[in-house]
Tab-separated table of C-alpha atoms in Angstrom:
chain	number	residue	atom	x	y	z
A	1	UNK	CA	0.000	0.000	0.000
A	2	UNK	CA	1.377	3.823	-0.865
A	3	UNK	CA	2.493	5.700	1.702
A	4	UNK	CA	1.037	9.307	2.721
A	5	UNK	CA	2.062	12.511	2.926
A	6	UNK	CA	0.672	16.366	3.100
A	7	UNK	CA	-0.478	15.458	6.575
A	8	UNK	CA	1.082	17.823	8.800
A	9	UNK	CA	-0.856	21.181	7.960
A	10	UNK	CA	-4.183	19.259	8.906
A	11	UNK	CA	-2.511	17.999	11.798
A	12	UNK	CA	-1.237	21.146	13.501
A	13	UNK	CA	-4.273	23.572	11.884
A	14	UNK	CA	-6.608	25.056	14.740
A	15	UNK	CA	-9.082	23.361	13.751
A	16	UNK	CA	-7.887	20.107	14.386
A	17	UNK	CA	-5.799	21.109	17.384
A	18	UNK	CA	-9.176	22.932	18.848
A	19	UNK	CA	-11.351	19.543	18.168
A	20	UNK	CA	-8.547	16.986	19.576
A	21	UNK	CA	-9.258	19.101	23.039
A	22	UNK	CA	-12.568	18.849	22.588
A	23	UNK	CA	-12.283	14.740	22.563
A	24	UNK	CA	-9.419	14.945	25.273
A	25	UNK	CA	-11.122	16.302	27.638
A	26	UNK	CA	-14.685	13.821	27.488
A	27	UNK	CA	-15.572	12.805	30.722
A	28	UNK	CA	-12.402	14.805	32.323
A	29	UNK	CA	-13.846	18.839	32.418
A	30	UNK	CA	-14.236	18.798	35.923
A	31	UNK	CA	-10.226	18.016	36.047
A	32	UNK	CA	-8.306	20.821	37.447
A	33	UNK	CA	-5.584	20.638	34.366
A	34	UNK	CA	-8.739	20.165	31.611
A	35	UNK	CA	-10.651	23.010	33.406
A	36	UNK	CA	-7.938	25.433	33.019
A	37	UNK	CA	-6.773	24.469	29.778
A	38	UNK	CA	-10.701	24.767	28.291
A	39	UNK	CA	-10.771	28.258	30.116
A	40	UNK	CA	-8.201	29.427	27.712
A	41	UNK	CA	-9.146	27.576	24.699
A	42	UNK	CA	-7.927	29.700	22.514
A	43	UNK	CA	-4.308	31.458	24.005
A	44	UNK	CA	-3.803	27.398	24.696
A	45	UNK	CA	-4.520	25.801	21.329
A	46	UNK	CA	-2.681	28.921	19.449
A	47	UNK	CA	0.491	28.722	22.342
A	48	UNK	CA	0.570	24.913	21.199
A	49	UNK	CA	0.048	25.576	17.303
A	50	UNK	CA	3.202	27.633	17.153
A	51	UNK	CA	5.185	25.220	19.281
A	52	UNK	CA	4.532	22.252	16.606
A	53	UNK	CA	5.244	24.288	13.948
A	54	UNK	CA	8.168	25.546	15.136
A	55	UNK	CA	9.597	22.199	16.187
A	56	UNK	CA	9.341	23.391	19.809
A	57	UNK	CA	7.062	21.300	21.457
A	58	UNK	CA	8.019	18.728	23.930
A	59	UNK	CA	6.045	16.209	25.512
A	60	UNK	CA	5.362	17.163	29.628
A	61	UNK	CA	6.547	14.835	32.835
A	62	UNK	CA	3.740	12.430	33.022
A	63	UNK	CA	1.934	11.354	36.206
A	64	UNK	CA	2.190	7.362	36.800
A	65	UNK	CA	0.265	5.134	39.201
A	66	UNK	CA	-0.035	1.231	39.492
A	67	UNK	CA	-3.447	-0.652	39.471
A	68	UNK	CA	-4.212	-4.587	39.916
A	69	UNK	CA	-6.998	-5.710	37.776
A	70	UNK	CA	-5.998	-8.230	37.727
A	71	UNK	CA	-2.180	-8.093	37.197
A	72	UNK	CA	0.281	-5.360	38.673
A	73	UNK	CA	0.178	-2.710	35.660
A	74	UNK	CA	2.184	0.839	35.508
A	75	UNK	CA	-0.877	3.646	34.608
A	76	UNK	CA	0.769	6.835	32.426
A	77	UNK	CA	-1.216	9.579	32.945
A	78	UNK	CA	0.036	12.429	30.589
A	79	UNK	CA	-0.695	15.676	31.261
A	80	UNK	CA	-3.393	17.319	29.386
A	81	UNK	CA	-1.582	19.514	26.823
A	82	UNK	CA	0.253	16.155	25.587
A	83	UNK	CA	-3.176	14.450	25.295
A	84	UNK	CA	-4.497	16.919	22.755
A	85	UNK	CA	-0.875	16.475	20.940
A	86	UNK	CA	-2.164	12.728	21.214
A	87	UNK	CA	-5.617	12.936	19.355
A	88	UNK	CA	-4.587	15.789	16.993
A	89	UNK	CA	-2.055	13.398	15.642
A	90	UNK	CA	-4.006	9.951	16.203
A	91	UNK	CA	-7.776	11.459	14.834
A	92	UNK	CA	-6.831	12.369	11.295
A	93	UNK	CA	-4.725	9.432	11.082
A	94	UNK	CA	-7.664	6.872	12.351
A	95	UNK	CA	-8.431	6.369	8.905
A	96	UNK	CA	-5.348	5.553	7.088
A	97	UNK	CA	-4.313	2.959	10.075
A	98	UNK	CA	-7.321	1.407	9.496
A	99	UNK	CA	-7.148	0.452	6.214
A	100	UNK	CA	-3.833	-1.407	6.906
A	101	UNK	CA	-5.975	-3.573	9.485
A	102	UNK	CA	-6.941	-6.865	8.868
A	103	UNK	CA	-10.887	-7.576	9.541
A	104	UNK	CA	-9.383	-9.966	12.754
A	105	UNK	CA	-8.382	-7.251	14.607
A	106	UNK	CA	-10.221	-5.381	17.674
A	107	UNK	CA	-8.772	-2.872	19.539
A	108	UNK	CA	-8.998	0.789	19.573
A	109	UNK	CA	-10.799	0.797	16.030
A	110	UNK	CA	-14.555	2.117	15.473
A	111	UNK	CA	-17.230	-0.062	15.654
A	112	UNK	CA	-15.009	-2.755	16.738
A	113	UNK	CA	-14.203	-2.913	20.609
A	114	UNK	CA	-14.326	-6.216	23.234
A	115	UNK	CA	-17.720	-7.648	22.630
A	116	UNK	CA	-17.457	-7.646	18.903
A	117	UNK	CA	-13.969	-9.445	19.715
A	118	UNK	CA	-15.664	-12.028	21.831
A	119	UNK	CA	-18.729	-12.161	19.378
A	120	UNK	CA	-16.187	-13.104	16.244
A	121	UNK	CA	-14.435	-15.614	18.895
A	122	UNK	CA	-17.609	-17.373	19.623
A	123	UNK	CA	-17.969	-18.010	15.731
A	124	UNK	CA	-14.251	-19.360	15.083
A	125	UNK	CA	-15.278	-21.680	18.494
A	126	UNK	CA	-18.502	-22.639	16.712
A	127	UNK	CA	-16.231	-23.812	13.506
A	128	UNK	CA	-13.072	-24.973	14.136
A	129	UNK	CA	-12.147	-28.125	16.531
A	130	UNK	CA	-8.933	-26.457	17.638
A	131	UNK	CA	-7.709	-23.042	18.991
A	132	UNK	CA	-3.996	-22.098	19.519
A	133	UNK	CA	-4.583	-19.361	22.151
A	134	UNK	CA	-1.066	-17.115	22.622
A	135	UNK	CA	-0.229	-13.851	24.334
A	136	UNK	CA	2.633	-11.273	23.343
A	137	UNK	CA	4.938	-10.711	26.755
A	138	UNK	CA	4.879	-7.499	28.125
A	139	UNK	CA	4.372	-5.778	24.991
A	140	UNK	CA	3.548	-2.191	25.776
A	141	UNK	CA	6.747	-2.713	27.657
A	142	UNK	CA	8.761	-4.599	25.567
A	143	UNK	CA	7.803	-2.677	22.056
A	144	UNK	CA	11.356	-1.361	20.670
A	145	UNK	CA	10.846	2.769	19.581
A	146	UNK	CA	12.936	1.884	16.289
A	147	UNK	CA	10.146	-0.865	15.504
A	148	UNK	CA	7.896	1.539	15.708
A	149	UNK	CA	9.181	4.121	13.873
A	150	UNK	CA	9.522	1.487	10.473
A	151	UNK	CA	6.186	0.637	10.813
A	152	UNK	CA	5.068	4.375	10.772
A	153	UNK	CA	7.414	4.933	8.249
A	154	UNK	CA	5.401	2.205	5.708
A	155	UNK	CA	2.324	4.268	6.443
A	156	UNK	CA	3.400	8.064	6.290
A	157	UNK	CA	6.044	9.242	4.561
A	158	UNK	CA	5.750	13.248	5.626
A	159	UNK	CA	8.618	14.016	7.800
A	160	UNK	CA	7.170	16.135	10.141
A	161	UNK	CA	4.538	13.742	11.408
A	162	UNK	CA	7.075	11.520	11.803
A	163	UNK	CA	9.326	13.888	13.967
A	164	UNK	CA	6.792	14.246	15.849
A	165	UNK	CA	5.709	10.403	16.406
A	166	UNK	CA	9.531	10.034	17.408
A	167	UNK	CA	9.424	13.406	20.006
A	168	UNK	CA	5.772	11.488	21.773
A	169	UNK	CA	7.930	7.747	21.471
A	170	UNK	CA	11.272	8.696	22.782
A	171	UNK	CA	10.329	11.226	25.353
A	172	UNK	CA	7.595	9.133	26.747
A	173	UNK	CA	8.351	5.887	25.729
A	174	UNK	CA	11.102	4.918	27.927
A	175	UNK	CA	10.101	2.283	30.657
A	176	UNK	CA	13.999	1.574	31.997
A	177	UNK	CA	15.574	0.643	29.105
A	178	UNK	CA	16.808	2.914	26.525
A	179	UNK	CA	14.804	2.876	23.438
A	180	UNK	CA	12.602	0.393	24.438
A	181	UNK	CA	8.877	0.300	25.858
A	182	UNK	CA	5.569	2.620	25.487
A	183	UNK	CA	3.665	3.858	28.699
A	184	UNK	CA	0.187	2.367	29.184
A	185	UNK	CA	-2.320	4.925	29.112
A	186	UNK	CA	-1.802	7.046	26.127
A	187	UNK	CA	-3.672	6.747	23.274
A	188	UNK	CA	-0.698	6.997	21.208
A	189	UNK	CA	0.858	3.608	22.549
A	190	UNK	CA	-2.330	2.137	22.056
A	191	UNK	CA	-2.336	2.968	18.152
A	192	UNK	CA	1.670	2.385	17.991
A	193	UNK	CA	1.020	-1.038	19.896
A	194	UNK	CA	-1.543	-1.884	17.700
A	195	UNK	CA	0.080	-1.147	14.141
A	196	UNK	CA	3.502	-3.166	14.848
A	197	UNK	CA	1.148	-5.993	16.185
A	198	UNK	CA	-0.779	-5.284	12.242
A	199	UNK	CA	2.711	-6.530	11.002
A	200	UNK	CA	1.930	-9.962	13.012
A	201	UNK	CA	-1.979	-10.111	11.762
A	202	UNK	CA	-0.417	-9.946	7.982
A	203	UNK	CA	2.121	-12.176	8.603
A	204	UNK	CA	-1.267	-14.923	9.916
A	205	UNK	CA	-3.431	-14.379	7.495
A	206	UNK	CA	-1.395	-13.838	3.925
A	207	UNK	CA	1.640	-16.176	4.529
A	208	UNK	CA	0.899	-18.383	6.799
A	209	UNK	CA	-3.076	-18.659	5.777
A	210	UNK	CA	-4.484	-19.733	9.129
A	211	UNK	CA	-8.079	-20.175	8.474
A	212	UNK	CA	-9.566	-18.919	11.684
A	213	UNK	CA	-7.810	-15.615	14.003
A	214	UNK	CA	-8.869	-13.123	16.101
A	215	UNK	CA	-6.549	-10.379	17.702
A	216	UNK	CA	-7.545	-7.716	20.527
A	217	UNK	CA	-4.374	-5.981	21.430
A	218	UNK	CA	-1.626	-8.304	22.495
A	219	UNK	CA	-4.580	-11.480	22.668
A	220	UNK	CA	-5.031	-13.315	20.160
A	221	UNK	CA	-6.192	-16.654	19.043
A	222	UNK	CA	-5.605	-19.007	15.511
A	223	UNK	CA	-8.425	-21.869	14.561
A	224	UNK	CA	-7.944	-24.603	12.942
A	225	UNK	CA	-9.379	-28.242	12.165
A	226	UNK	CA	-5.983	-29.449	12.135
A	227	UNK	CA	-3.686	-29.598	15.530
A	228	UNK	CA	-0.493	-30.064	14.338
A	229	UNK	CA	-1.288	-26.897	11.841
A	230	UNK	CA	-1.545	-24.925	15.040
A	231	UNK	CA	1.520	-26.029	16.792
A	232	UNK	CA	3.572	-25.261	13.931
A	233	UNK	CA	1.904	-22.294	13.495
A	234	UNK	CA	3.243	-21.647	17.209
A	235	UNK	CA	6.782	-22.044	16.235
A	236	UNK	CA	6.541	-19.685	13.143
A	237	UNK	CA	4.798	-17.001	14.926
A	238	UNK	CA	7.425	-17.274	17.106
A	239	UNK	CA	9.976	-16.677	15.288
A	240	UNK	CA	8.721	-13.422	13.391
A	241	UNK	CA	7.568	-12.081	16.177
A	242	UNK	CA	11.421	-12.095	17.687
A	243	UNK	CA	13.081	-11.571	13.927
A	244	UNK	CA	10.963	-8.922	12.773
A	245	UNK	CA	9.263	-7.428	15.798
A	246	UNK	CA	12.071	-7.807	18.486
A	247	UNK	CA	8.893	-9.061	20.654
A	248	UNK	CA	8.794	-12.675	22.646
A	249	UNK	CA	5.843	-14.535	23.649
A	250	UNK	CA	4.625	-15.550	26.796
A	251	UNK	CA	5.006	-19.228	27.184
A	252	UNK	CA	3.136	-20.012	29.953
A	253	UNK	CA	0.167	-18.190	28.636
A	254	UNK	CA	0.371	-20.536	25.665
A	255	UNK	CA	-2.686	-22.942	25.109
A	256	UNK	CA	-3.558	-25.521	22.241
A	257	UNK	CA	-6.964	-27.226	22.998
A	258	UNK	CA	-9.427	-28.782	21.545
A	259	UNK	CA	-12.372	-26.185	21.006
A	260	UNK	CA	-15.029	-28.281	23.026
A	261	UNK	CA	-12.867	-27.303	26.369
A	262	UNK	CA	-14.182	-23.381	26.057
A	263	UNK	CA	-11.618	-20.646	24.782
A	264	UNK	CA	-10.581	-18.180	27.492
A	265	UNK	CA	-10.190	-14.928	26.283
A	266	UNK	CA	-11.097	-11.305	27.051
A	267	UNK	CA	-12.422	-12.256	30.453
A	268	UNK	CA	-14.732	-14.887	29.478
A	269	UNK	CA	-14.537	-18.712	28.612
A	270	UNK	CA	-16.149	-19.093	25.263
A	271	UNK	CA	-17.547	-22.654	24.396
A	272	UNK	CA	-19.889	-23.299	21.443
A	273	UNK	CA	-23.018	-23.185	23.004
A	274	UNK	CA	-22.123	-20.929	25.956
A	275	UNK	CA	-20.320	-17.896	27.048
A	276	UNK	CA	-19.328	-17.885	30.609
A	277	UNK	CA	-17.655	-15.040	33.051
A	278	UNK	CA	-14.708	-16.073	33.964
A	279	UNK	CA	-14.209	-16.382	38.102
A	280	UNK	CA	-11.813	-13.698	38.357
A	281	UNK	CA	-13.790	-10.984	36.035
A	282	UNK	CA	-16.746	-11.467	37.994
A	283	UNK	CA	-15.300	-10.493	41.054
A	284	UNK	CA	-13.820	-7.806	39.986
A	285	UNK	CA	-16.605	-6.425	37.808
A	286	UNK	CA	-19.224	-6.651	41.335
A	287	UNK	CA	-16.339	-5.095	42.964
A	288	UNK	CA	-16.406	-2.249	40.504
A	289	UNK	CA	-20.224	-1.859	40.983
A	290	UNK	CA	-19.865	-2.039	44.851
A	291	UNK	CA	-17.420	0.445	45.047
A	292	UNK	CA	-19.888	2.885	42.612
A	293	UNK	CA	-22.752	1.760	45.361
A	294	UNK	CA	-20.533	3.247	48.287
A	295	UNK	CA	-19.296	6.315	46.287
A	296	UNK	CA	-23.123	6.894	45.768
A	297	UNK	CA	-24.393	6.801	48.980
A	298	UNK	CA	-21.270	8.747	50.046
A	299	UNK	CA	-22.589	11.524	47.780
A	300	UNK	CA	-19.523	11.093	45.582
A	301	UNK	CA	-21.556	10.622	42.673
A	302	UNK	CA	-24.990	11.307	41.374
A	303	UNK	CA	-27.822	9.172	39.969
A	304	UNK	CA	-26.595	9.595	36.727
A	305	UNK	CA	-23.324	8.140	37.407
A	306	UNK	CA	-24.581	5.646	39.061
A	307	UNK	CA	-27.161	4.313	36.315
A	308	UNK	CA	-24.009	5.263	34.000
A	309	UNK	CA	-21.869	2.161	35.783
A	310	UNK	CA	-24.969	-0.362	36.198
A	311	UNK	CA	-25.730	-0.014	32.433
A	312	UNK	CA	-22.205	-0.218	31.795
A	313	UNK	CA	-21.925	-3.467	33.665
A	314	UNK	CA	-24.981	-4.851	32.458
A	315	UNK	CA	-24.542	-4.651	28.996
A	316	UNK	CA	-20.884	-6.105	29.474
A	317	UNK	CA	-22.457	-9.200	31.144
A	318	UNK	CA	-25.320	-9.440	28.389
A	319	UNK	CA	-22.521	-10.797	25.858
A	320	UNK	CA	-22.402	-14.526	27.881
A	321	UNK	CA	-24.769	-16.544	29.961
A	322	UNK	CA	-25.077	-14.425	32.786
A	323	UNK	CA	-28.586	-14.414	33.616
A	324	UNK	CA	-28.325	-15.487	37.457
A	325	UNK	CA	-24.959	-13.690	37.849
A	326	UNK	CA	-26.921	-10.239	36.769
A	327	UNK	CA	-30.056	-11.204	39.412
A	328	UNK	CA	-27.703	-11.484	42.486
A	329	UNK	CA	-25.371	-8.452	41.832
A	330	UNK	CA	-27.882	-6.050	40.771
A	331	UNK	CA	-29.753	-7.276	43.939
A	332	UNK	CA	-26.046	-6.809	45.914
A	333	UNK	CA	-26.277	-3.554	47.924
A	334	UNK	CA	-23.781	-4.034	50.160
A	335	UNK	CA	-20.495	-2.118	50.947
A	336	UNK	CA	-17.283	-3.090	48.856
A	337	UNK	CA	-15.055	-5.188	51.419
């Protein structure tokens, strides 16, 4: 596919700039750093124009925090000028990424998402007697910069969106390890994540021609009728993943089973004529909702926000066969532990 260019005026135009803090800021105006920046719209977006074009802008010290849902996991929380950098770059290239994607693959692109992920899985489950289900180690942290700058570099070939990619990479990137690793959190790791990992989806479905695949993030899953096409297929992807993407897998996340045993992935446990929570996500999910409950009756919240989280949960358990699961925790009103 060509490569694109006459990007950069769109990019950095006020317009685009004024619209990208528009979408930055959803759900986050109440924010002290948001407030003030939308209180100066205009000084702000101009102040940040002329830096871009001027080759002066450099990414801000970011704030980080650690979560367990489940796993340990380092949160990058940049600060807000550096998120409208992020979606004035990302937005008007949404489309062009895209089109590089294979059909297969989930995350961060419109009308996609988990449940459409899980949806497509159920199907492969429904078809195929085998699943090879495999998971990229620690790839936000393990994702070289200079990978990701190639793979940009098939895609768009004007120079100044690429100096720019390299500033948010390089200057925000770095998890320890020179030249190595992008911070969870930003939506430009996300999209740089996802492209290299588009190398991997091309690799599965043109060379190799694996029959069934699915892919959300660093997840994903190949479907076959034939077993020992599936532990080959292990060894190859393997191997390009390390030659090509400088990127190992995670071995003991590995699984080759026969489909009737139910495909674990996103959460769930998919078989063919069921969908079921997995342990784990269910606790945490009616922890989630608990902790709304107490931050409700604490006044921390309003109705709104409340109904907000219960239809959020209850359309995420309306993907499997969750019927009795919904009656008892939407009849839970007790304090979180």
């Amino acid at each position: 596919m060509r490569r694109h260019g006459n990007l950069w005026d769109k990019i950095v135009s006020f317009e685009n700039l004024t619209q990208a803090a528009g979408r930055a800021a959803r759900g986050k105006r109440s924010v002290a750093g948001v407030a003030r920046f939308l209180d100066r719209l205009e000084p702000e977006v101009l102040g940040l124009q002329r830096d871009l074009e001027q080759g002066l802008y450099v990414p801000g010290n970011a704030f980080q925090f650690e979560i367990r849902d489940p796993k340990v996991r380092t949160i990058t929380a940049a600060p807000f000028r550096d998120r409208v950098v992020h979606h004035a770059l990302i937005d008007p290239l949404e489309p062009l990424f895209d089109r590089r994607m294979v059909f297969e693959s989930f995350a961060c692109r419109r009308g996609k998402g988990t449940h459409a992920a899980i949806r497509h899985a159920r199907r492969l489950v429904r078809k195929y007697d085998f699943f090879l289900k495999l998971d990229v180690r620690k790839c936000f942290d393990s994702i070289a910069h200079d990978v990701v700058m190639e793979t940009m570099g098939r895609i768009v070939k004007d120079r100044k969106v690429l100096d720019l990619c390299e500033t948010i990479v390089h200057k925000s990137g770095d998890t320890g390890q020179t030249g190595v690793g992008l911070p969870i959190g930003n939506l430009t790791s996300q999209w740089f994540a996802n492209l290299v990992l588009n190398r991997l989806d091309h690799f599965v479905k043109e060379e190799m021609r694996i029959p069934g695949y699915v892919r959300y993030m660093d997840d994903f899953v190949l479907c076959s009728e034939d077993r020992e096409e599936l532990r080959h297929a292990k060894v190859e992807i393997k191997g390009f993943l390390r030659q090509s993407l400088r990127l190992e897998l995670k071995d003991r996340a590995t699984i080759l089973a026969p489909a009737r045993q139910g495909l674990p992935f996103l959460g769930w446990r998919i078989y063919r004529g069921t969908t079921r929570l997995r342990p784990g996500n269910f606790r945490r999910t009616r922890s989630r909702l608990k902790h709304r409950r107490w931050q409700h009756q604490l006044h921390l919240i309003d109705d709104s926000q409340l109904a907000d989280a219960v239809r959020s949960v209850a359309c995420h358990l309306e993907h499997g066969s969750t019927l009795n699961l919904r009656r008892k925790m939407f009849m839970d009103d007790s304090h979180p532990p």
